Amino acid sequence: MEASKLPGFLLRRMVKAAIVVLAIVVCNFLLVHAAPGDPASVIAGQSGVADAVFLEQLRRQFGLDQPLYVQLWIYLKSVLSLDLGFSHRQQAPVAQLVLERLPATLLLTGAAFAFALAAGVTLGALAAQRVGRWADSVITVVALTFYATPLFWVGLMLVLVFSVWLEWLPSFGMSSVGVEMQGLEVVWDVAQHLLLPALTLGLFYLAVYARLTRATMLEVADQDFVKTARAKGVPEGRILRAHVLRNALLPVITFAGIQAGQLLGGSILVETVFAWPGIGRLAFEALLARDYPVLLGVFFCTSVMVVLFNLLTDLLYAVIDPRVEVAG
Amino acid sequence: MTVSRRGLLAASAAAPVLMRVQDALAQGIAPRRGGTLTSILSPEPPVLQIGVNNQGPTLVAAGKIFQGLLTFSPTLEPIPVLAKSWTISPDGKEYVFKLQEGVKFHDGHPMTADDVIFSIMKFHMEVAPRARAIFALIEKAEAPDPLTVRLTLKQPFQPFLLMFDNSACAIVPKHLFDGQDYRTAPAVQRPVGTGPFRFAEWQRGNFIRLERFADYWKPGQPYLDAIIYRIVPDSQSRRLALETGQVLLTQGSDIEPFDVPALRSRPNLEVSTKGWEYFSPLAWIELNHRVKPLDDVRVRQAISMALDRNFITQRLWFGVGKPATNPIASTTRFHDASVKIAAHDVKAAAALLDAAGLKPNAQGVRFTLKHLTLPYGEVWSRLAEYLKQSLRQVGIALELESTDAGSWARRVGAWEYDTTINFVYQFGDPTLGVERTYVSSNIQKVTFTNTGGYSNPKVDELFATARNSADAKDRQAAFSAVQKILCEEVPQIWLMEMAFPTIHDKKVRNVVTTGLGVHASFDDVFLTA
């Protein structure tokens, strides 16, 4: 990568990203409002009692009495000034609601992501190295099993084993509530709560990484430059690390880039099963309640994440494979 | 204590009686101070200000923060709360409440008659549709002294007292709301009431923590140090949380009915279906009378007779609830046990459809109806499947449509359905909770009105008579007559008098003591050691 090209590349990509995000915001806004029902009718439906005055009051308070294009214009203006709006349902600013939940999700998905990537690539490399032998078969079967098993089922089974039978780990939540704790105790408490959901979420992606790594490594291992390396006497371990694995990592990085973009939204199921107070659930509950500003706020954050990680992935390509050049 | 008395107590302990404080004392279990009660809320409430939000979980948690003037026993007798005593004038138009002394809000302000009048005449009148309809009858609200409230009605209204429970008229602090927009006032985010527990902390999506209010007006109470409501969105996870002892109490729809039998068999848990007498939700198939042939009374009778309500309550709800017998739940006032809908009879149902001229086609189908499945949990989907099977037996094809809560509420409110399921609170008196579904003046494009569009001048007249009579005997006569007509015309297909399981660890005492069950303030709840 030539350093001189980088600032221009970044600038061009940022401008494009901003346009993409803005387009996404408009699409999201229209899509969300196309869903039948509105927050007022949801609240009326949940309250067990309603009258016409009640619905009208709520709609006026939520700004739903304005024409859609006016609502869109107001929303765009506030997003452009980096204000994500106000949730009238929860009587709180959207940015606050999202920020409260962001750390929990990042912790969960970050842990799952790191675990899946590290363990997946290791297992995939091991399997490729021992292709056709029993270790390969075990890894392949295990990976396939986790790939094919629904997340929530894995989660519930882990809870049954580790919380109900063995009583080692808590079955839900992010921390113990109502207990005084300090420093390391808090870390240990959260770690205990984190283990099962992170494992559940990680196992699925682990399977993907393991299979991907194994397949591409086998493909690369057959290529001429590997044979050349072997012929000139490079040690087998070094061939595997420097020649095969490094070249095999490109598709893995592509996939990791995609997954990293989904870190915010991809964990709704696990957050639900483990009552993890994350952003995925916030979005899902906002959808059910038709809490438009919150839903749009979460969408906005996720789309920014996706765009950012795409950019990061492109930069990483160039680091791993010098043949790839950045170009806007 | 004599031997015979001991024997008597042993017998009563063996029976599944409610443990009241007095009973507990009689058995030598003195209420113990201290401890934290852990429970579950699901779904998570948007705010905890009663009035601004009145969803089930809001009323449960905020019921510990706020109090009403009264609450009600399982047989709907009024019990004093913030009102120490009350009198009603002989003409039924003047209500005088004497308030408890020494009641303080959580911010230290004393509660006076001013707060009560503000809550009734301003706050709930503005925000709560249920209160608005009734409190409009109040002509004059006065405070002759700081601890007395006198309300004068334009006309007698016999169910009036039922409107003073916490869930209908929580007493809110005037000084934190007056002159502001009640829905957006800061106090909505940090609710301040007179209840035994004050709002302490809310980590959204995680938990709500309420802590003991030291200046509570009942000396020595509450017994608990804190109540923590965890937010657990998945029903199986909720069950596991209860089974592993991570929470001690679940309520409402926390636990799916099909999980109840397994939990009943656990020795450390107690399952109660009491404590819903005030709300008495009645579940029915909501029919849209504008859709043919549902306008034909014979078709409605046939649908009603094609269903086995015992199957529904025993096999789908596992005994939580009982079969409906008429439009007024048996726990609601003025229920007439002698008036019953026609019994389950598939042959008679088919004969009625024949008589209506609806002949089966080659596949045995007389006509097709759409059914909007109620999106409130797995059990309602199972009910829809059952309805589809049973109605097919008499030649009615039911096409199930699934939906989410937002679409369901909008479509019912817009009359865009053939059939769906609804369950509606009765609020203790038919005038408060039953009338609204059947009178033609309440045909509105709003959920929980007469969305079905049923109209019968005689029914309108009887409900009006019952509403306007000051005498319980006259009201009973009108309600009995209206129950007869409705049972013949079956404007809605009543299925079940619902109850919800309250499940708790046996070391939690006094959970269900009133007709409002877990909605009570919990100032007498304690944990045994």
CSV table of N, CA, C and O in Angstrom, one decimal, chain A residues 36-38 41-55 57-58 61 89-92 97 100-101 156 159-160 163-164 170-178 271-277 281 285 287-288 290, chain B residues 43-44 46-47 52-56 126-127 129-130 132 183-185 188-189 204-207 209 228 230-234 236-237 240-241 244 246-247 376 404-410 424 427 436 444-449:
chain,number,residue,atom,x,y,z
A,36,PRO,N,-48.0,-2.1,9.5
A,36,PRO,CA,-49.3,-1.8,10.0
A,36,PRO,C,-49.3,-1.5,11.5
A,36,PRO,O,-48.5,-2.1,12.2
A,37,GLY,N,-50.2,-0.6,11.9
A,37,GLY,CA,-50.3,-0.2,13.3
A,37,GLY,C,-49.3,0.9,13.6
A,37,GLY,O,-48.4,1.2,12.9
A,38,ASP,N,-49.6,1.6,14.7
A,38,ASP,CA,-48.7,2.7,15.2
A,38,ASP,C,-48.6,2.6,16.7
A,38,ASP,O,-49.3,1.8,17.3
A,41,SER,N,-51.9,2.8,18.7
A,41,SER,CA,-52.8,1.6,18.7
A,41,SER,C,-52.2,0.5,19.6
A,41,SER,O,-52.9,-0.2,20.2
A,42,VAL,N,-50.8,0.4,19.6
A,42,VAL,CA,-50.2,-0.6,20.4
A,42,VAL,C,-50.5,-0.4,21.9
A,42,VAL,O,-50.9,-1.3,22.6
A,43,ILE,N,-50.3,0.9,22.3
A,43,ILE,CA,-50.5,1.2,23.7
A,43,ILE,C,-52.0,1.0,24.1
A,43,ILE,O,-52.3,0.4,25.1
A,44,ALA,N,-52.8,1.4,23.2
A,44,ALA,CA,-54.3,1.2,23.4
A,44,ALA,C,-54.6,-0.3,23.6
A,44,ALA,O,-55.3,-0.7,24.5
A,45,GLY,N,-54.0,-1.1,22.7
A,45,GLY,CA,-54.2,-2.5,22.7
A,45,GLY,C,-53.7,-3.2,24.0
A,45,GLY,O,-54.2,-4.1,24.5
A,46,GLN,N,-52.6,-2.6,24.5
A,46,GLN,CA,-52.0,-3.2,25.7
A,46,GLN,C,-52.6,-2.7,27.0
A,46,GLN,O,-52.4,-3.2,28.1
A,47,SER,N,-53.4,-1.6,26.9
A,47,SER,CA,-53.9,-1.0,28.2
A,47,SER,C,-55.2,-1.6,28.6
A,47,SER,O,-55.6,-1.4,29.7
A,48,GLY,N,-55.9,-2.2,27.6
A,48,GLY,CA,-57.1,-2.9,28.0
A,48,GLY,C,-58.3,-1.9,28.0
A,48,GLY,O,-59.5,-2.3,28.1
A,49,VAL,N,-58.1,-0.6,27.9
A,49,VAL,CA,-59.1,0.4,27.8
A,49,VAL,C,-58.6,1.5,26.9
A,49,VAL,O,-57.5,1.8,26.9
A,50,ALA,N,-59.5,2.0,26.1
A,50,ALA,CA,-59.1,3.1,25.2
A,50,ALA,C,-60.4,3.9,24.8
A,50,ALA,O,-61.5,3.4,24.8
A,51,ASP,N,-60.1,5.1,24.4
A,51,ASP,CA,-61.2,5.9,23.8
A,51,ASP,C,-60.6,6.7,22.7
A,51,ASP,O,-59.3,6.8,22.5
A,52,ALA,N,-61.4,7.4,21.9
A,52,ALA,CA,-60.9,8.1,20.7
A,52,ALA,C,-60.0,9.2,21.2
A,52,ALA,O,-58.9,9.5,20.5
A,53,VAL,N,-60.3,9.9,22.3
A,53,VAL,CA,-59.5,11.0,22.8
A,53,VAL,C,-58.1,10.5,23.1
A,53,VAL,O,-57.1,11.2,22.8
A,54,PHE,N,-58.0,9.4,23.7
A,54,PHE,CA,-56.8,8.8,24.1
A,54,PHE,C,-55.9,8.6,22.9
A,54,PHE,O,-54.7,9.0,22.9
A,55,LEU,N,-56.4,7.9,21.9
A,55,LEU,CA,-55.6,7.7,20.7
A,55,LEU,C,-55.1,9.0,20.1
A,55,LEU,O,-54.0,9.1,19.6
A,57,GLN,N,-54.7,11.9,21.5
A,57,GLN,CA,-53.7,12.6,22.4
A,57,GLN,C,-52.3,11.9,22.1
A,57,GLN,O,-51.3,12.6,22.0
A,58,LEU,N,-52.3,10.6,22.1
A,58,LEU,CA,-51.0,9.9,21.9
A,58,LEU,C,-50.4,10.2,20.5
A,58,LEU,O,-49.3,10.6,20.4
A,61,GLN,N,-49.0,13.6,20.6
A,61,GLN,CA,-47.8,13.7,21.4
A,61,GLN,C,-46.6,13.1,20.6
A,61,GLN,O,-45.5,13.6,20.6
A,89,ARG,N,-42.7,6.9,23.8
A,89,ARG,CA,-43.2,5.8,24.6
A,89,ARG,C,-42.5,5.6,25.9
A,89,ARG,O,-43.1,5.4,26.9
A,90,GLN,N,-41.2,5.7,25.8
A,90,GLN,CA,-40.3,5.5,27.0
A,90,GLN,C,-39.9,6.8,27.7
A,90,GLN,O,-39.2,6.7,28.7
A,91,GLN,N,-40.4,7.9,27.1
A,91,GLN,CA,-40.1,9.2,27.7
A,91,GLN,C,-38.6,9.4,27.9
A,91,GLN,O,-38.1,9.8,29.0
A,92,ALA,N,-37.8,9.0,26.9
A,92,ALA,CA,-36.3,9.2,27.0
A,92,ALA,C,-35.7,9.4,25.7
A,92,ALA,O,-36.3,9.0,24.7
A,97,LEU,N,-31.1,5.8,25.3
A,97,LEU,CA,-31.6,4.4,25.3
A,97,LEU,C,-30.6,3.5,24.6
A,97,LEU,O,-30.3,2.4,25.0
A,100,GLU,N,-27.2,3.2,26.5
A,100,GLU,CA,-27.3,2.4,27.7
A,100,GLU,C,-27.1,0.9,27.3
A,100,GLU,O,-26.6,0.1,28.1
A,101,ARG,N,-27.6,0.5,26.1
A,101,ARG,CA,-27.6,-0.9,25.8
A,101,ARG,C,-26.4,-1.3,24.9
A,101,ARG,O,-26.2,-2.5,24.8
A,156,LEU,N,-30.7,-22.9,25.2
A,156,LEU,CA,-31.5,-23.5,26.3
A,156,LEU,C,-30.8,-24.8,26.8
A,156,LEU,O,-30.9,-25.1,28.0
A,159,VAL,N,-28.1,-23.9,29.2
A,159,VAL,CA,-28.7,-23.5,30.4
A,159,VAL,C,-29.1,-24.7,31.2
A,159,VAL,O,-28.8,-24.8,32.4
A,160,LEU,N,-29.7,-25.7,30.6
A,160,LEU,CA,-30.2,-26.9,31.3
A,160,LEU,C,-29.0,-27.6,31.9
A,160,LEU,O,-29.1,-28.0,33.1
A,163,SER,N,-26.7,-24.5,34.2
A,163,SER,CA,-27.4,-23.8,35.3
A,163,SER,C,-28.3,-24.7,36.1
A,163,SER,O,-28.4,-24.6,37.3
A,164,VAL,N,-29.1,-25.5,35.4
A,164,VAL,CA,-30.1,-26.3,36.1
A,164,VAL,C,-29.5,-27.5,36.7
A,164,VAL,O,-29.7,-27.8,37.9
A,170,PRO,N,-25.2,-18.8,36.2
A,170,PRO,CA,-26.5,-18.2,36.2
A,170,PRO,C,-27.2,-18.4,34.8
A,170,PRO,O,-26.5,-18.5,33.8
A,171,SER,N,-28.5,-18.5,34.8
A,171,SER,CA,-29.2,-18.8,33.5
A,171,SER,C,-29.6,-17.6,32.7
A,171,SER,O,-29.9,-17.7,31.6
A,172,PHE,N,-29.6,-16.4,33.3
A,172,PHE,CA,-30.0,-15.3,32.6
A,172,PHE,C,-29.4,-14.0,33.2
A,172,PHE,O,-28.9,-14.0,34.3
A,173,GLY,N,-29.5,-12.9,32.4
A,173,GLY,CA,-29.1,-11.6,33.0
A,173,GLY,C,-27.6,-11.4,32.7
A,173,GLY,O,-26.9,-12.2,32.1
A,174,MET,N,-27.2,-10.2,33.0
A,174,MET,CA,-25.8,-9.8,32.7
A,174,MET,C,-25.0,-9.7,34.0
A,174,MET,O,-23.8,-9.7,34.0
A,175,SER,N,-25.7,-9.5,35.2
A,175,SER,CA,-25.0,-9.4,36.4
A,175,SER,C,-25.9,-9.8,37.5
A,175,SER,O,-27.1,-9.8,37.3
A,176,SER,N,-25.4,-10.1,38.7
A,176,SER,CA,-26.2,-10.3,39.9
A,176,SER,C,-26.8,-8.9,40.3
A,176,SER,O,-26.0,-8.0,40.4
A,177,VAL,N,-28.1,-8.9,40.6
A,177,VAL,CA,-28.7,-7.7,41.0
A,177,VAL,C,-29.0,-7.7,42.5
A,177,VAL,O,-29.4,-8.7,43.1
A,178,GLY,N,-28.8,-6.6,43.2
A,178,GLY,CA,-29.1,-6.5,44.6
A,178,GLY,C,-28.0,-7.1,45.5
A,178,GLY,O,-28.2,-7.3,46.6
A,271,GLU,N,-29.8,-12.7,23.0
A,271,GLU,CA,-30.1,-11.8,24.0
A,271,GLU,C,-31.5,-12.1,24.6
A,271,GLU,O,-31.7,-11.9,25.8
A,272,THR,N,-32.4,-12.6,23.8
A,272,THR,CA,-33.7,-12.9,24.3
A,272,THR,C,-33.7,-14.1,25.2
A,272,THR,O,-34.2,-14.1,26.3
A,273,VAL,N,-33.0,-15.2,24.8
A,273,VAL,CA,-33.0,-16.4,25.6
A,273,VAL,C,-32.3,-16.2,26.9
A,273,VAL,O,-32.7,-16.7,27.9
A,274,PHE,N,-31.2,-15.4,26.9
A,274,PHE,CA,-30.4,-15.2,28.1
A,274,PHE,C,-30.8,-13.8,28.8
A,274,PHE,O,-30.1,-13.4,29.8
A,275,ALA,N,-31.9,-13.2,28.4
A,275,ALA,CA,-32.3,-11.9,29.0
A,275,ALA,C,-31.1,-11.0,29.1
A,275,ALA,O,-30.9,-10.3,30.1
A,276,TRP,N,-30.3,-10.9,28.0
A,276,TRP,CA,-29.1,-10.1,28.0
A,276,TRP,C,-29.6,-8.7,27.6
A,276,TRP,O,-30.2,-8.5,26.6
A,277,PRO,N,-29.3,-7.6,28.4
A,277,PRO,CA,-29.9,-6.3,28.1
A,277,PRO,C,-29.3,-5.6,27.0
A,277,PRO,O,-28.8,-4.5,27.1
A,281,ARG,N,-32.4,-6.7,21.5
A,281,ARG,CA,-33.7,-6.8,22.1
A,281,ARG,C,-34.4,-5.5,22.1
A,281,ARG,O,-35.6,-5.4,21.9
A,285,GLU,N,-38.0,-5.2,20.6
A,285,GLU,CA,-39.1,-4.7,21.4
A,285,GLU,C,-39.7,-3.4,20.8
A,285,GLU,O,-40.9,-3.1,20.8
A,287,LEU,N,-39.7,-2.6,17.7
A,287,LEU,CA,-40.4,-3.0,16.5
A,287,LEU,C,-41.8,-3.5,16.9
A,287,LEU,O,-42.8,-3.0,16.4
A,288,LEU,N,-41.9,-4.3,18.0
A,288,LEU,CA,-43.2,-4.8,18.4
A,288,LEU,C,-44.1,-3.6,18.9
A,288,LEU,O,-45.3,-3.6,18.7
A,290,ARG,N,-43.8,-0.6,17.9
A,290,ARG,CA,-43.8,0.5,16.9
A,290,ARG,C,-43.2,1.8,17.5
A,290,ARG,O,-43.8,2.8,17.3
B,43,PRO,N,-44.0,-8.2,29.4
B,43,PRO,CA,-42.9,-7.4,28.8
B,43,PRO,C,-42.5,-6.2,29.7
B,43,PRO,O,-43.2,-5.9,30.6
B,44,GLU,N,-41.4,-5.6,29.4
B,44,GLU,CA,-40.9,-4.5,30.1
B,44,GLU,C,-41.8,-3.3,30.0
B,44,GLU,O,-42.2,-3.0,28.9
B,46,PRO,N,-43.0,0.5,29.6
B,46,PRO,CA,-42.3,1.7,29.0
B,46,PRO,C,-42.0,2.8,30.1
B,46,PRO,O,-40.9,3.3,30.1
B,47,VAL,N,-42.9,3.0,30.9
B,47,VAL,CA,-42.7,3.9,32.1
B,47,VAL,C,-43.4,3.3,33.3
B,47,VAL,O,-44.2,2.4,33.1
B,52,VAL,N,-50.3,7.3,33.1
B,52,VAL,CA,-49.6,7.5,31.8
B,52,VAL,C,-49.5,6.2,31.1
B,52,VAL,O,-49.6,6.2,29.8
B,53,ASN,N,-49.2,5.2,31.8
B,53,ASN,CA,-49.2,3.8,31.2
B,53,ASN,C,-50.0,2.9,32.1
B,53,ASN,O,-49.7,2.9,33.3
B,54,ASN,N,-50.8,2.0,31.5
B,54,ASN,CA,-51.7,1.1,32.3
B,54,ASN,C,-51.6,-0.3,31.9
B,54,ASN,O,-52.5,-1.1,32.1
B,55,GLN,N,-50.4,-0.7,31.3
B,55,GLN,CA,-50.2,-2.1,30.9
B,55,GLN,C,-50.1,-2.9,32.1
B,55,GLN,O,-49.7,-2.5,33.1
B,56,GLY,N,-50.4,-4.2,31.9
B,56,GLY,CA,-50.3,-5.2,33.0
B,56,GLY,C,-49.1,-5.1,33.9
B,56,GLY,O,-49.1,-4.8,35.1
B,126,GLU,N,-57.3,13.6,32.6
B,126,GLU,CA,-56.6,14.0,31.4
B,126,GLU,C,-56.0,12.8,30.7
B,126,GLU,O,-56.1,12.6,29.5
B,127,VAL,N,-55.3,11.9,31.5
B,127,VAL,CA,-54.5,10.8,30.8
B,127,VAL,C,-55.2,9.5,30.7
B,127,VAL,O,-54.8,8.7,29.8
B,129,PRO,N,-58.2,6.9,29.9
B,129,PRO,CA,-59.5,6.7,29.3
B,129,PRO,C,-60.5,6.1,30.3
B,129,PRO,O,-61.7,6.5,30.3
B,130,ARG,N,-60.1,5.2,31.1
B,130,ARG,CA,-61.0,4.5,32.0
B,130,ARG,C,-61.5,5.4,33.0
B,130,ARG,O,-62.7,5.4,33.3
B,132,ARG,N,-61.6,8.8,32.8
B,132,ARG,CA,-62.3,9.9,32.1
B,132,ARG,C,-63.8,9.7,32.0
B,132,ARG,O,-64.6,10.5,32.3
B,183,ARG,N,-47.8,13.9,30.8
B,183,ARG,CA,-47.1,12.7,30.1
B,183,ARG,C,-45.6,12.9,30.1
B,183,ARG,O,-44.9,11.9,29.9
B,184,THR,N,-45.2,14.2,30.1
B,184,THR,CA,-43.7,14.4,29.9
B,184,THR,C,-43.1,15.0,31.1
B,184,THR,O,-41.9,15.3,31.1
B,185,ALA,N,-43.8,15.1,32.2
B,185,ALA,CA,-43.2,15.7,33.4
B,185,ALA,C,-42.1,14.8,33.9
B,185,ALA,O,-42.1,13.6,33.7
B,188,VAL,N,-42.5,11.4,35.7
B,188,VAL,CA,-42.9,10.2,34.9
B,188,VAL,C,-41.6,9.2,34.9
B,188,VAL,O,-41.8,8.0,34.9
B,189,GLN,N,-40.5,9.8,34.8
B,189,GLN,CA,-39.2,9.0,34.7
B,189,GLN,C,-38.8,8.6,36.1
B,189,GLN,O,-38.1,7.5,36.2
B,204,ARG,N,-32.6,-0.4,31.9
B,204,ARG,CA,-33.6,-0.9,30.9
B,204,ARG,C,-33.1,-2.2,30.3
B,204,ARG,O,-31.9,-2.4,30.0
B,205,GLY,N,-34.1,-3.1,30.1
B,205,GLY,CA,-33.7,-4.4,29.5
B,205,GLY,C,-33.1,-5.4,30.6
B,205,GLY,O,-32.9,-6.5,30.2
B,206,ASN,N,-32.9,-4.9,31.8
B,206,ASN,CA,-32.2,-5.7,32.7
B,206,ASN,C,-33.0,-5.9,34.0
B,206,ASN,O,-33.5,-7.0,34.3
B,207,PHE,N,-33.2,-4.8,34.8
B,207,PHE,CA,-34.0,-4.9,36.0
B,207,PHE,C,-34.6,-3.6,36.5
B,207,PHE,O,-34.1,-2.5,36.1
B,209,ARG,N,-35.4,-1.9,40.3
B,209,ARG,CA,-35.2,-2.1,41.7
B,209,ARG,C,-36.0,-1.1,42.5
B,209,ARG,O,-35.9,0.1,42.3
B,228,ILE,N,-36.9,-6.6,43.5
B,228,ILE,CA,-36.2,-6.5,42.2
B,228,ILE,C,-37.0,-7.3,41.1
B,228,ILE,O,-37.3,-8.4,41.3
B,230,ARG,N,-36.8,-8.5,37.5
B,230,ARG,CA,-35.9,-8.8,36.4
B,230,ARG,C,-36.7,-8.8,35.1
B,230,ARG,O,-37.8,-9.2,35.1
B,231,ILE,N,-36.1,-8.3,34.0
B,231,ILE,CA,-36.7,-8.3,32.7
B,231,ILE,C,-36.3,-9.6,32.0
B,231,ILE,O,-35.1,-9.6,31.6
B,232,VAL,N,-37.1,-10.6,31.8
B,232,VAL,CA,-36.7,-11.8,31.1
B,232,VAL,C,-37.7,-12.0,30.0
B,232,VAL,O,-38.8,-12.4,30.2
B,233,PRO,N,-37.3,-11.8,28.7
B,233,PRO,CA,-38.2,-11.8,27.6
B,233,PRO,C,-38.6,-13.2,27.1
B,233,PRO,O,-39.7,-13.3,26.5
B,234,ASP,N,-37.9,-14.3,27.4
B,234,ASP,CA,-38.3,-15.6,26.9
B,234,ASP,C,-39.0,-16.4,27.9
B,234,ASP,O,-38.5,-16.5,29.0
B,236,GLN,N,-39.4,-19.6,28.3
B,236,GLN,CA,-38.7,-20.8,28.9
B,236,GLN,C,-37.6,-20.4,29.8
B,236,GLN,O,-37.4,-21.0,30.8
B,237,SER,N,-37.0,-19.2,29.5
B,237,SER,CA,-36.0,-18.7,30.4
B,237,SER,C,-36.6,-18.3,31.8
B,237,SER,O,-36.0,-18.4,32.8
B,240,LEU,N,-37.2,-21.3,33.8
B,240,LEU,CA,-35.9,-21.8,34.4
B,240,LEU,C,-35.5,-20.9,35.5
B,240,LEU,O,-35.0,-21.4,36.5
B,241,ALA,N,-35.7,-19.6,35.4
B,241,ALA,CA,-35.3,-18.7,36.5
B,241,ALA,C,-36.1,-19.0,37.7
B,241,ALA,O,-35.5,-18.9,38.9
B,244,THR,N,-34.8,-22.5,39.1
B,244,THR,CA,-33.5,-22.5,39.7
B,244,THR,C,-33.4,-21.6,40.9
B,244,THR,O,-32.4,-21.4,41.5
B,246,GLN,N,-33.6,-18.4,41.0
B,246,GLN,CA,-33.1,-17.1,40.7
B,246,GLN,C,-34.1,-16.0,40.9
B,246,GLN,O,-33.8,-14.8,41.1
B,247,VAL,N,-35.4,-16.3,40.7
B,247,VAL,CA,-36.5,-15.4,41.1
B,247,VAL,C,-37.4,-16.2,42.0
B,247,VAL,O,-37.5,-17.5,41.9
B,376,TYR,N,-50.3,-13.0,21.6
B,376,TYR,CA,-49.8,-12.8,23.0
B,376,TYR,C,-49.2,-14.1,23.6
B,376,TYR,O,-49.3,-14.3,24.8
B,404,ASP,N,-48.6,-9.5,14.6
B,404,ASP,CA,-47.9,-9.1,15.9
B,404,ASP,C,-48.8,-8.1,16.6
B,404,ASP,O,-49.9,-7.7,16.1
B,405,ALA,N,-48.4,-7.7,17.8
B,405,ALA,CA,-49.3,-6.9,18.7
B,405,ALA,C,-49.8,-5.6,18.0
B,405,ALA,O,-50.9,-5.2,18.1
B,406,GLY,N,-48.8,-5.0,17.3
B,406,GLY,CA,-49.1,-3.7,16.7
B,406,GLY,C,-50.2,-3.8,15.6
B,406,GLY,O,-51.2,-3.1,15.5
B,407,SER,N,-50.0,-4.8,14.7
B,407,SER,CA,-51.0,-5.0,13.7
B,407,SER,C,-52.3,-5.5,14.2
B,407,SER,O,-53.4,-5.1,13.7
B,408,TRP,N,-52.3,-6.4,15.2
B,408,TRP,CA,-53.5,-6.9,15.8
B,408,TRP,C,-54.4,-5.7,16.3
B,408,TRP,O,-55.5,-5.6,16.0
B,409,ALA,N,-53.7,-4.8,17.1
B,409,ALA,CA,-54.5,-3.7,17.7
B,409,ALA,C,-55.0,-2.8,16.6
B,409,ALA,O,-56.2,-2.3,16.7
B,410,ARG,N,-54.2,-2.6,15.6
B,410,ARG,CA,-54.7,-1.7,14.6
B,410,ARG,C,-55.9,-2.3,13.8
B,410,ARG,O,-56.9,-1.6,13.5
B,424,VAL,N,-60.9,-9.3,27.8
B,424,VAL,CA,-61.3,-8.0,28.3
B,424,VAL,C,-61.5,-8.0,29.8
B,424,VAL,O,-62.2,-8.9,30.3
B,427,PHE,N,-63.5,-5.3,35.5
B,427,PHE,CA,-63.3,-4.3,36.5
B,427,PHE,C,-64.4,-4.3,37.6
B,427,PHE,O,-64.9,-3.3,38.1
B,436,ARG,N,-69.4,-2.0,27.7
B,436,ARG,CA,-68.7,-1.4,26.5
B,436,ARG,C,-68.6,-2.2,25.3
B,436,ARG,O,-68.5,-1.7,24.2
B,444,GLN,N,-67.1,1.9,18.0
B,444,GLN,CA,-66.1,2.9,17.7
B,444,GLN,C,-65.0,2.2,17.0
B,444,GLN,O,-64.8,1.0,17.2
B,445,LYS,N,-64.2,2.9,16.2
B,445,LYS,CA,-63.0,2.4,15.6
B,445,LYS,C,-61.8,2.5,16.6
B,445,LYS,O,-60.8,3.2,16.3
B,446,VAL,N,-62.0,1.9,17.8
B,446,VAL,CA,-61.0,1.9,18.8
B,446,VAL,C,-61.0,0.5,19.5
B,446,VAL,O,-62.1,0.0,19.7
B,447,THR,N,-59.9,0.0,19.8
B,447,THR,CA,-59.9,-1.3,20.5
B,447,THR,C,-60.6,-1.3,21.8
B,447,THR,O,-60.6,-0.3,22.5
B,448,PHE,N,-61.2,-2.4,22.2
B,448,PHE,CA,-62.0,-2.6,23.5
B,448,PHE,C,-63.2,-1.7,23.5
B,448,PHE,O,-63.7,-1.4,24.6
B,449,THR,N,-63.7,-1.3,22.4
B,449,THR,CA,-65.1,-0.8,22.4
B,449,THR,C,-65.9,-1.9,21.7
B,449,THR,O,-65.5,-3.0,21.7
